[in-house]
Amino acid sequence: MKEWKMRPIGYVRCSYSGTEQVPKGLGAKHTMEGTLEVFPEYEEGLQDIEGFSHIMVVWVFHHSAGYELVGTNPTDGLVHGVFATRSPRRPNPIALTVVELMERQGNLLRLRGIDMLDGTPVLDIKPYMSSIPEKELRRGWLQEAEKRKANGCTS
């Protein structure tokens, strides 16, 4: 089986220094602002990105070790498969976050909605272009957890 070696294209800079600082669970709001510093050799690839309001950032859970295929999720306290969660304990410790692109200044992207730690390695950036109508989206167990919370149930 072929393996791929990936290397960062840049790093996130923000004031989160530990995972306990990042909001988690139902109703968590991600309002942290910071920058994504793209390495100068990749700056040309940012051409025209400033026309997008939101971007998807592919990044590495660089503080994570090992993985669990199933585990208790802090959002609802129930067991779910790792591929149905945003758990950092994954076979490949990569993540995807949609953030607001507030401004571009050369190789620096100013972002809002960061859920990463300062120094997080970034593997890729893509423009956010969802064409799925909201009425067709399904949010699985998370939607059920939100309903339970709205109805006053804790689990």
PDB file of C-alpha atoms in Angstrom:
ATOM      1  CA  MET A   1       0.000   0.000   0.000  1.00  0.00           C
ATOM      2  CA  LYS A   2       1.311   3.424  -0.947  1.00  0.00           C
ATOM      3  CA  GLU A   3       2.009   5.913   1.839  1.00  0.00           C
ATOM      4  CA  TRP A   4       2.131   9.665   1.530  1.00  0.00           C
ATOM      5  CA  LYS A   5       4.383  12.039   3.315  1.00  0.00           C
ATOM      6  CA  MET A   6       2.768  15.358   4.081  1.00  0.00           C
ATOM      7  CA  ARG A   7       4.402  18.533   5.248  1.00  0.00           C
ATOM      8  CA  PRO A   8       2.861  21.743   6.533  1.00  0.00           C
ATOM      9  CA  ILE A   9       2.189  24.671   4.227  1.00  0.00           C
ATOM     10  CA  GLY A  10       2.018  26.962   7.254  1.00  0.00           C
ATOM     11  CA  TYR A  11       0.994  27.347  10.883  1.00  0.00           C
ATOM     12  CA  VAL A  12      -1.914  28.797  12.853  1.00  0.00           C
ATOM     13  CA  ARG A  13      -1.187  31.631  15.262  1.00  0.00           C
ATOM     14  CA  CYS A  14      -3.760  32.267  18.005  1.00  0.00           C
ATOM     15  CA  SER A  15      -4.000  32.530  21.782  1.00  0.00           C
ATOM     16  CA  TYR A  16      -5.135  28.932  22.456  1.00  0.00           C
ATOM     17  CA  SER A  17      -2.201  27.153  24.085  1.00  0.00           C
ATOM     18  CA  GLY A  18      -4.025  24.067  25.381  1.00  0.00           C
ATOM     19  CA  THR A  19      -6.942  21.909  24.258  1.00  0.00           C
ATOM     20  CA  GLU A  20      -8.885  22.742  27.432  1.00  0.00           C
ATOM     21  CA  GLN A  21      -9.203  26.350  26.174  1.00  0.00           C
ATOM     22  CA  VAL A  22     -11.009  25.389  22.951  1.00  0.00           C
ATOM     23  CA  PRO A  23     -14.831  25.480  23.349  1.00  0.00           C
ATOM     24  CA  LYS A  24     -16.385  22.010  22.991  1.00  0.00           C
ATOM     25  CA  GLY A  25     -19.792  20.415  23.242  1.00  0.00           C
ATOM     26  CA  LEU A  26     -23.295  21.413  22.278  1.00  0.00           C
ATOM     27  CA  GLY A  27     -23.669  25.094  21.560  1.00  0.00           C
ATOM     28  CA  ALA A  28     -19.919  25.732  21.537  1.00  0.00           C
ATOM     29  CA  LYS A  29     -19.154  28.978  19.744  1.00  0.00           C
ATOM     30  CA  HIS A  30     -15.868  29.308  17.921  1.00  0.00           C
ATOM     31  CA  THR A  31     -15.078  33.000  17.793  1.00  0.00           C
ATOM     32  CA  MET A  32     -11.302  32.903  18.264  1.00  0.00           C
ATOM     33  CA  GLU A  33      -9.443  35.121  15.829  1.00  0.00           C
ATOM     34  CA  GLY A  34      -5.912  34.588  14.668  1.00  0.00           C
ATOM     35  CA  THR A  35      -3.789  34.144  11.602  1.00  0.00           C
ATOM     36  CA  LEU A  36      -2.733  31.380   9.311  1.00  0.00           C
ATOM     37  CA  GLU A  37       0.827  32.052   8.275  1.00  0.00           C
ATOM     38  CA  VAL A  38       1.431  30.371   4.926  1.00  0.00           C
ATOM     39  CA  PHE A  39       5.086  29.721   4.134  1.00  0.00           C
ATOM     40  CA  PRO A  40       6.418  32.214   1.553  1.00  0.00           C
ATOM     41  CA  GLU A  41       7.082  29.466  -1.011  1.00  0.00           C
ATOM     42  CA  TYR A  42       3.306  28.749  -1.105  1.00  0.00           C
ATOM     43  CA  GLU A  43       2.073  32.363  -1.112  1.00  0.00           C
ATOM     44  CA  GLU A  44       1.420  32.351  -4.869  1.00  0.00           C
ATOM     45  CA  GLY A  45      -1.169  29.615  -4.263  1.00  0.00           C
ATOM     46  CA  LEU A  46      -3.264  32.121  -2.272  1.00  0.00           C
ATOM     47  CA  GLN A  47      -4.079  34.101  -5.416  1.00  0.00           C
ATOM     48  CA  ASP A  48      -7.813  34.979  -5.470  1.00  0.00           C
ATOM     49  CA  ILE A  49      -8.587  33.406  -2.064  1.00  0.00           C
ATOM     50  CA  GLU A  50      -9.630  36.775  -0.644  1.00  0.00           C
ATOM     51  CA  GLY A  51     -12.831  36.564  -2.702  1.00  0.00           C
ATOM     52  CA  PHE A  52     -14.173  33.806  -0.427  1.00  0.00           C
ATOM     53  CA  SER A  53     -15.895  34.538   2.869  1.00  0.00           C
ATOM     54  CA  HIS A  54     -14.987  31.140   4.344  1.00  0.00           C
ATOM     55  CA  ILE A  55     -12.248  28.601   3.808  1.00  0.00           C
ATOM     56  CA  MET A  56     -11.682  25.015   4.879  1.00  0.00           C
ATOM     57  CA  VAL A  57      -8.424  24.419   6.717  1.00  0.00           C
ATOM     58  CA  VAL A  58      -6.979  20.890   6.791  1.00  0.00           C
ATOM     59  CA  TRP A  59      -4.692  20.569   9.803  1.00  0.00           C
ATOM     60  CA  VAL A  60      -2.912  18.120  12.100  1.00  0.00           C
ATOM     61  CA  PHE A  61      -3.866  17.172  15.668  1.00  0.00           C
ATOM     62  CA  HIS A  62      -0.190  17.574  16.550  1.00  0.00           C
ATOM     63  CA  HIS A  63      -0.729  16.933  20.286  1.00  0.00           C
ATOM     64  CA  SER A  64      -2.683  13.703  19.759  1.00  0.00           C
ATOM     65  CA  ALA A  65      -1.184  10.252  20.291  1.00  0.00           C
ATOM     66  CA  GLY A  66      -2.722   6.948  19.286  1.00  0.00           C
ATOM     67  CA  TYR A  67      -6.315   6.330  18.309  1.00  0.00           C
ATOM     68  CA  GLU A  68      -9.589   4.773  19.442  1.00  0.00           C
ATOM     69  CA  LEU A  69     -12.117   3.484  16.917  1.00  0.00           C
ATOM     70  CA  VAL A  70     -14.980   4.001  19.377  1.00  0.00           C
ATOM     71  CA  GLY A  71     -15.186   6.241  22.389  1.00  0.00           C
ATOM     72  CA  THR A  72     -17.399   8.309  24.628  1.00  0.00           C
ATOM     73  CA  ASN A  73     -18.062  11.716  23.171  1.00  0.00           C
ATOM     74  CA  PRO A  74     -18.101  14.661  25.603  1.00  0.00           C
ATOM     75  CA  THR A  75     -20.903  16.284  23.600  1.00  0.00           C
ATOM     76  CA  ASP A  76     -23.554  13.750  24.587  1.00  0.00           C
ATOM     77  CA  GLY A  77     -21.729  11.243  26.821  1.00  0.00           C
ATOM     78  CA  LEU A  78     -22.550   8.368  24.446  1.00  0.00           C
ATOM     79  CA  VAL A  79     -20.258   6.009  22.549  1.00  0.00           C
ATOM     80  CA  HIS A  80     -19.735   6.765  18.846  1.00  0.00           C
ATOM     81  CA  GLY A  81     -17.331   5.595  16.161  1.00  0.00           C
ATOM     82  CA  VAL A  82     -14.351   7.889  15.623  1.00  0.00           C
ATOM     83  CA  PHE A  83     -15.403   8.586  12.027  1.00  0.00           C
ATOM     84  CA  ALA A  84     -18.735   9.975  13.279  1.00  0.00           C
ATOM     85  CA  THR A  85     -16.974  12.477  15.576  1.00  0.00           C
ATOM     86  CA  ARG A  86     -14.366  15.220  15.569  1.00  0.00           C
ATOM     87  CA  SER A  87     -12.171  13.334  18.069  1.00  0.00           C
ATOM     88  CA  PRO A  88      -8.425  13.996  17.821  1.00  0.00           C
ATOM     89  CA  ARG A  89      -7.699  10.312  18.558  1.00  0.00           C
ATOM     90  CA  ARG A  90      -7.863   9.102  14.938  1.00  0.00           C
ATOM     91  CA  PRO A  91      -5.853   6.638  12.817  1.00  0.00           C
ATOM     92  CA  ASN A  92      -4.638   9.673  10.831  1.00  0.00           C
ATOM     93  CA  PRO A  93      -4.667  12.684  13.180  1.00  0.00           C
ATOM     94  CA  ILE A  94      -5.988  15.189  10.656  1.00  0.00           C
ATOM     95  CA  ALA A  95      -8.828  17.667  11.040  1.00  0.00           C
ATOM     96  CA  LEU A  96     -10.945  19.972   8.925  1.00  0.00           C
ATOM     97  CA  THR A  97     -12.302  23.318  10.121  1.00  0.00           C
ATOM     98  CA  VAL A  98     -14.366  25.893   8.259  1.00  0.00           C
ATOM     99  CA  VAL A  99     -13.296  29.396   9.273  1.00  0.00           C
ATOM    100  CA  GLU A 100     -14.209  32.905   8.213  1.00  0.00           C
ATOM    101  CA  LEU A 101     -11.555  34.557   6.064  1.00  0.00           C
ATOM    102  CA  MET A 102     -11.494  38.133   7.292  1.00  0.00           C
ATOM    103  CA  GLU A 103      -8.501  39.445   5.378  1.00  0.00           C
ATOM    104  CA  ARG A 104      -5.431  38.479   3.419  1.00  0.00           C
ATOM    105  CA  GLN A 105      -2.143  40.336   3.788  1.00  0.00           C
ATOM    106  CA  GLY A 106       0.449  38.665   1.574  1.00  0.00           C
ATOM    107  CA  ASN A 107       1.086  35.222   3.063  1.00  0.00           C
ATOM    108  CA  LEU A 108      -0.994  35.918   6.192  1.00  0.00           C
ATOM    109  CA  LEU A 109      -4.681  35.047   6.388  1.00  0.00           C
ATOM    110  CA  ARG A 110      -6.636  36.651   9.226  1.00  0.00           C
ATOM    111  CA  LEU A 111      -9.282  34.180  10.424  1.00  0.00           C
ATOM    112  CA  ARG A 112     -12.267  33.968  12.773  1.00  0.00           C
ATOM    113  CA  GLY A 113     -13.687  30.712  14.113  1.00  0.00           C
ATOM    114  CA  ILE A 114     -10.405  28.993  14.957  1.00  0.00           C
ATOM    115  CA  ASP A 115     -10.617  25.775  17.002  1.00  0.00           C
ATOM    116  CA  MET A 116      -6.913  24.946  16.738  1.00  0.00           C
ATOM    117  CA  LEU A 117      -3.971  25.557  19.040  1.00  0.00           C
ATOM    118  CA  ASP A 118      -1.227  28.077  18.480  1.00  0.00           C
ATOM    119  CA  GLY A 119       1.411  26.481  16.278  1.00  0.00           C
ATOM    120  CA  THR A 120      -0.963  23.966  14.668  1.00  0.00           C
ATOM    121  CA  PRO A 121       0.505  22.676  11.377  1.00  0.00           C
ATOM    122  CA  VAL A 122      -1.730  23.323   8.363  1.00  0.00           C
ATOM    123  CA  LEU A 123      -1.663  20.817   5.475  1.00  0.00           C
ATOM    124  CA  ASP A 124      -4.027  22.489   3.015  1.00  0.00           C
ATOM    125  CA  ILE A 125      -6.561  25.261   2.425  1.00  0.00           C
ATOM    126  CA  LYS A 126      -9.637  25.044   0.224  1.00  0.00           C
ATOM    127  CA  PRO A 127     -12.416  27.541  -0.483  1.00  0.00           C
ATOM    128  CA  TYR A 128     -15.715  26.701   1.192  1.00  0.00           C
ATOM    129  CA  MET A 129     -18.276  26.040  -1.541  1.00  0.00           C
ATOM    130  CA  SER A 130     -21.198  24.013  -0.205  1.00  0.00           C
ATOM    131  CA  SER A 131     -23.949  23.393  -2.710  1.00  0.00           C
ATOM    132  CA  ILE A 132     -26.022  21.205  -0.397  1.00  0.00           C
ATOM    133  CA  PRO A 133     -29.308  22.891   0.545  1.00  0.00           C
ATOM    134  CA  GLU A 134     -29.742  23.135   4.315  1.00  0.00           C
ATOM    135  CA  LYS A 135     -33.011  21.168   4.175  1.00  0.00           C
ATOM    136  CA  GLU A 136     -31.089  18.190   2.734  1.00  0.00           C
ATOM    137  CA  LEU A 137     -28.338  18.131   5.374  1.00  0.00           C
ATOM    138  CA  ARG A 138     -28.426  15.443   8.062  1.00  0.00           C
ATOM    139  CA  ARG A 139     -26.343  15.852  11.217  1.00  0.00           C
ATOM    140  CA  GLY A 140     -26.686  12.343  12.654  1.00  0.00           C
ATOM    141  CA  TRP A 141     -26.257  11.789  16.385  1.00  0.00           C
ATOM    142  CA  LEU A 142     -25.357  15.449  16.930  1.00  0.00           C
ATOM    143  CA  GLN A 143     -28.801  16.555  15.772  1.00  0.00           C
ATOM    144  CA  GLU A 144     -30.367  14.079  18.229  1.00  0.00           C
ATOM    145  CA  ALA A 145     -28.168  15.408  21.071  1.00  0.00           C
ATOM    146  CA  GLU A 146     -29.247  18.967  20.256  1.00  0.00           C
ATOM    147  CA  LYS A 147     -32.930  17.914  20.370  1.00  0.00           C
ATOM    148  CA  ARG A 148     -32.422  16.254  23.770  1.00  0.00           C
ATOM    149  CA  LYS A 149     -30.728  19.367  25.119  1.00  0.00           C
ATOM    150  CA  ALA A 150     -33.525  21.604  23.810  1.00  0.00           C
ATOM    151  CA  ASN A 151     -36.036  19.351  25.589  1.00  0.00           C
ATOM    152  CA  GLY A 152     -34.122  19.514  28.870  1.00  0.00           C
ATOM    153  CA  CYS A 153     -32.621  16.007  28.733  1.00  0.00           C
ATOM    154  CA  THR A 154     -28.961  15.597  29.680  1.00  0.00           C
ATOM    155  CA  SER A 155     -28.201  12.335  27.843  1.00  0.00           C
TER     156      SER A 155
END
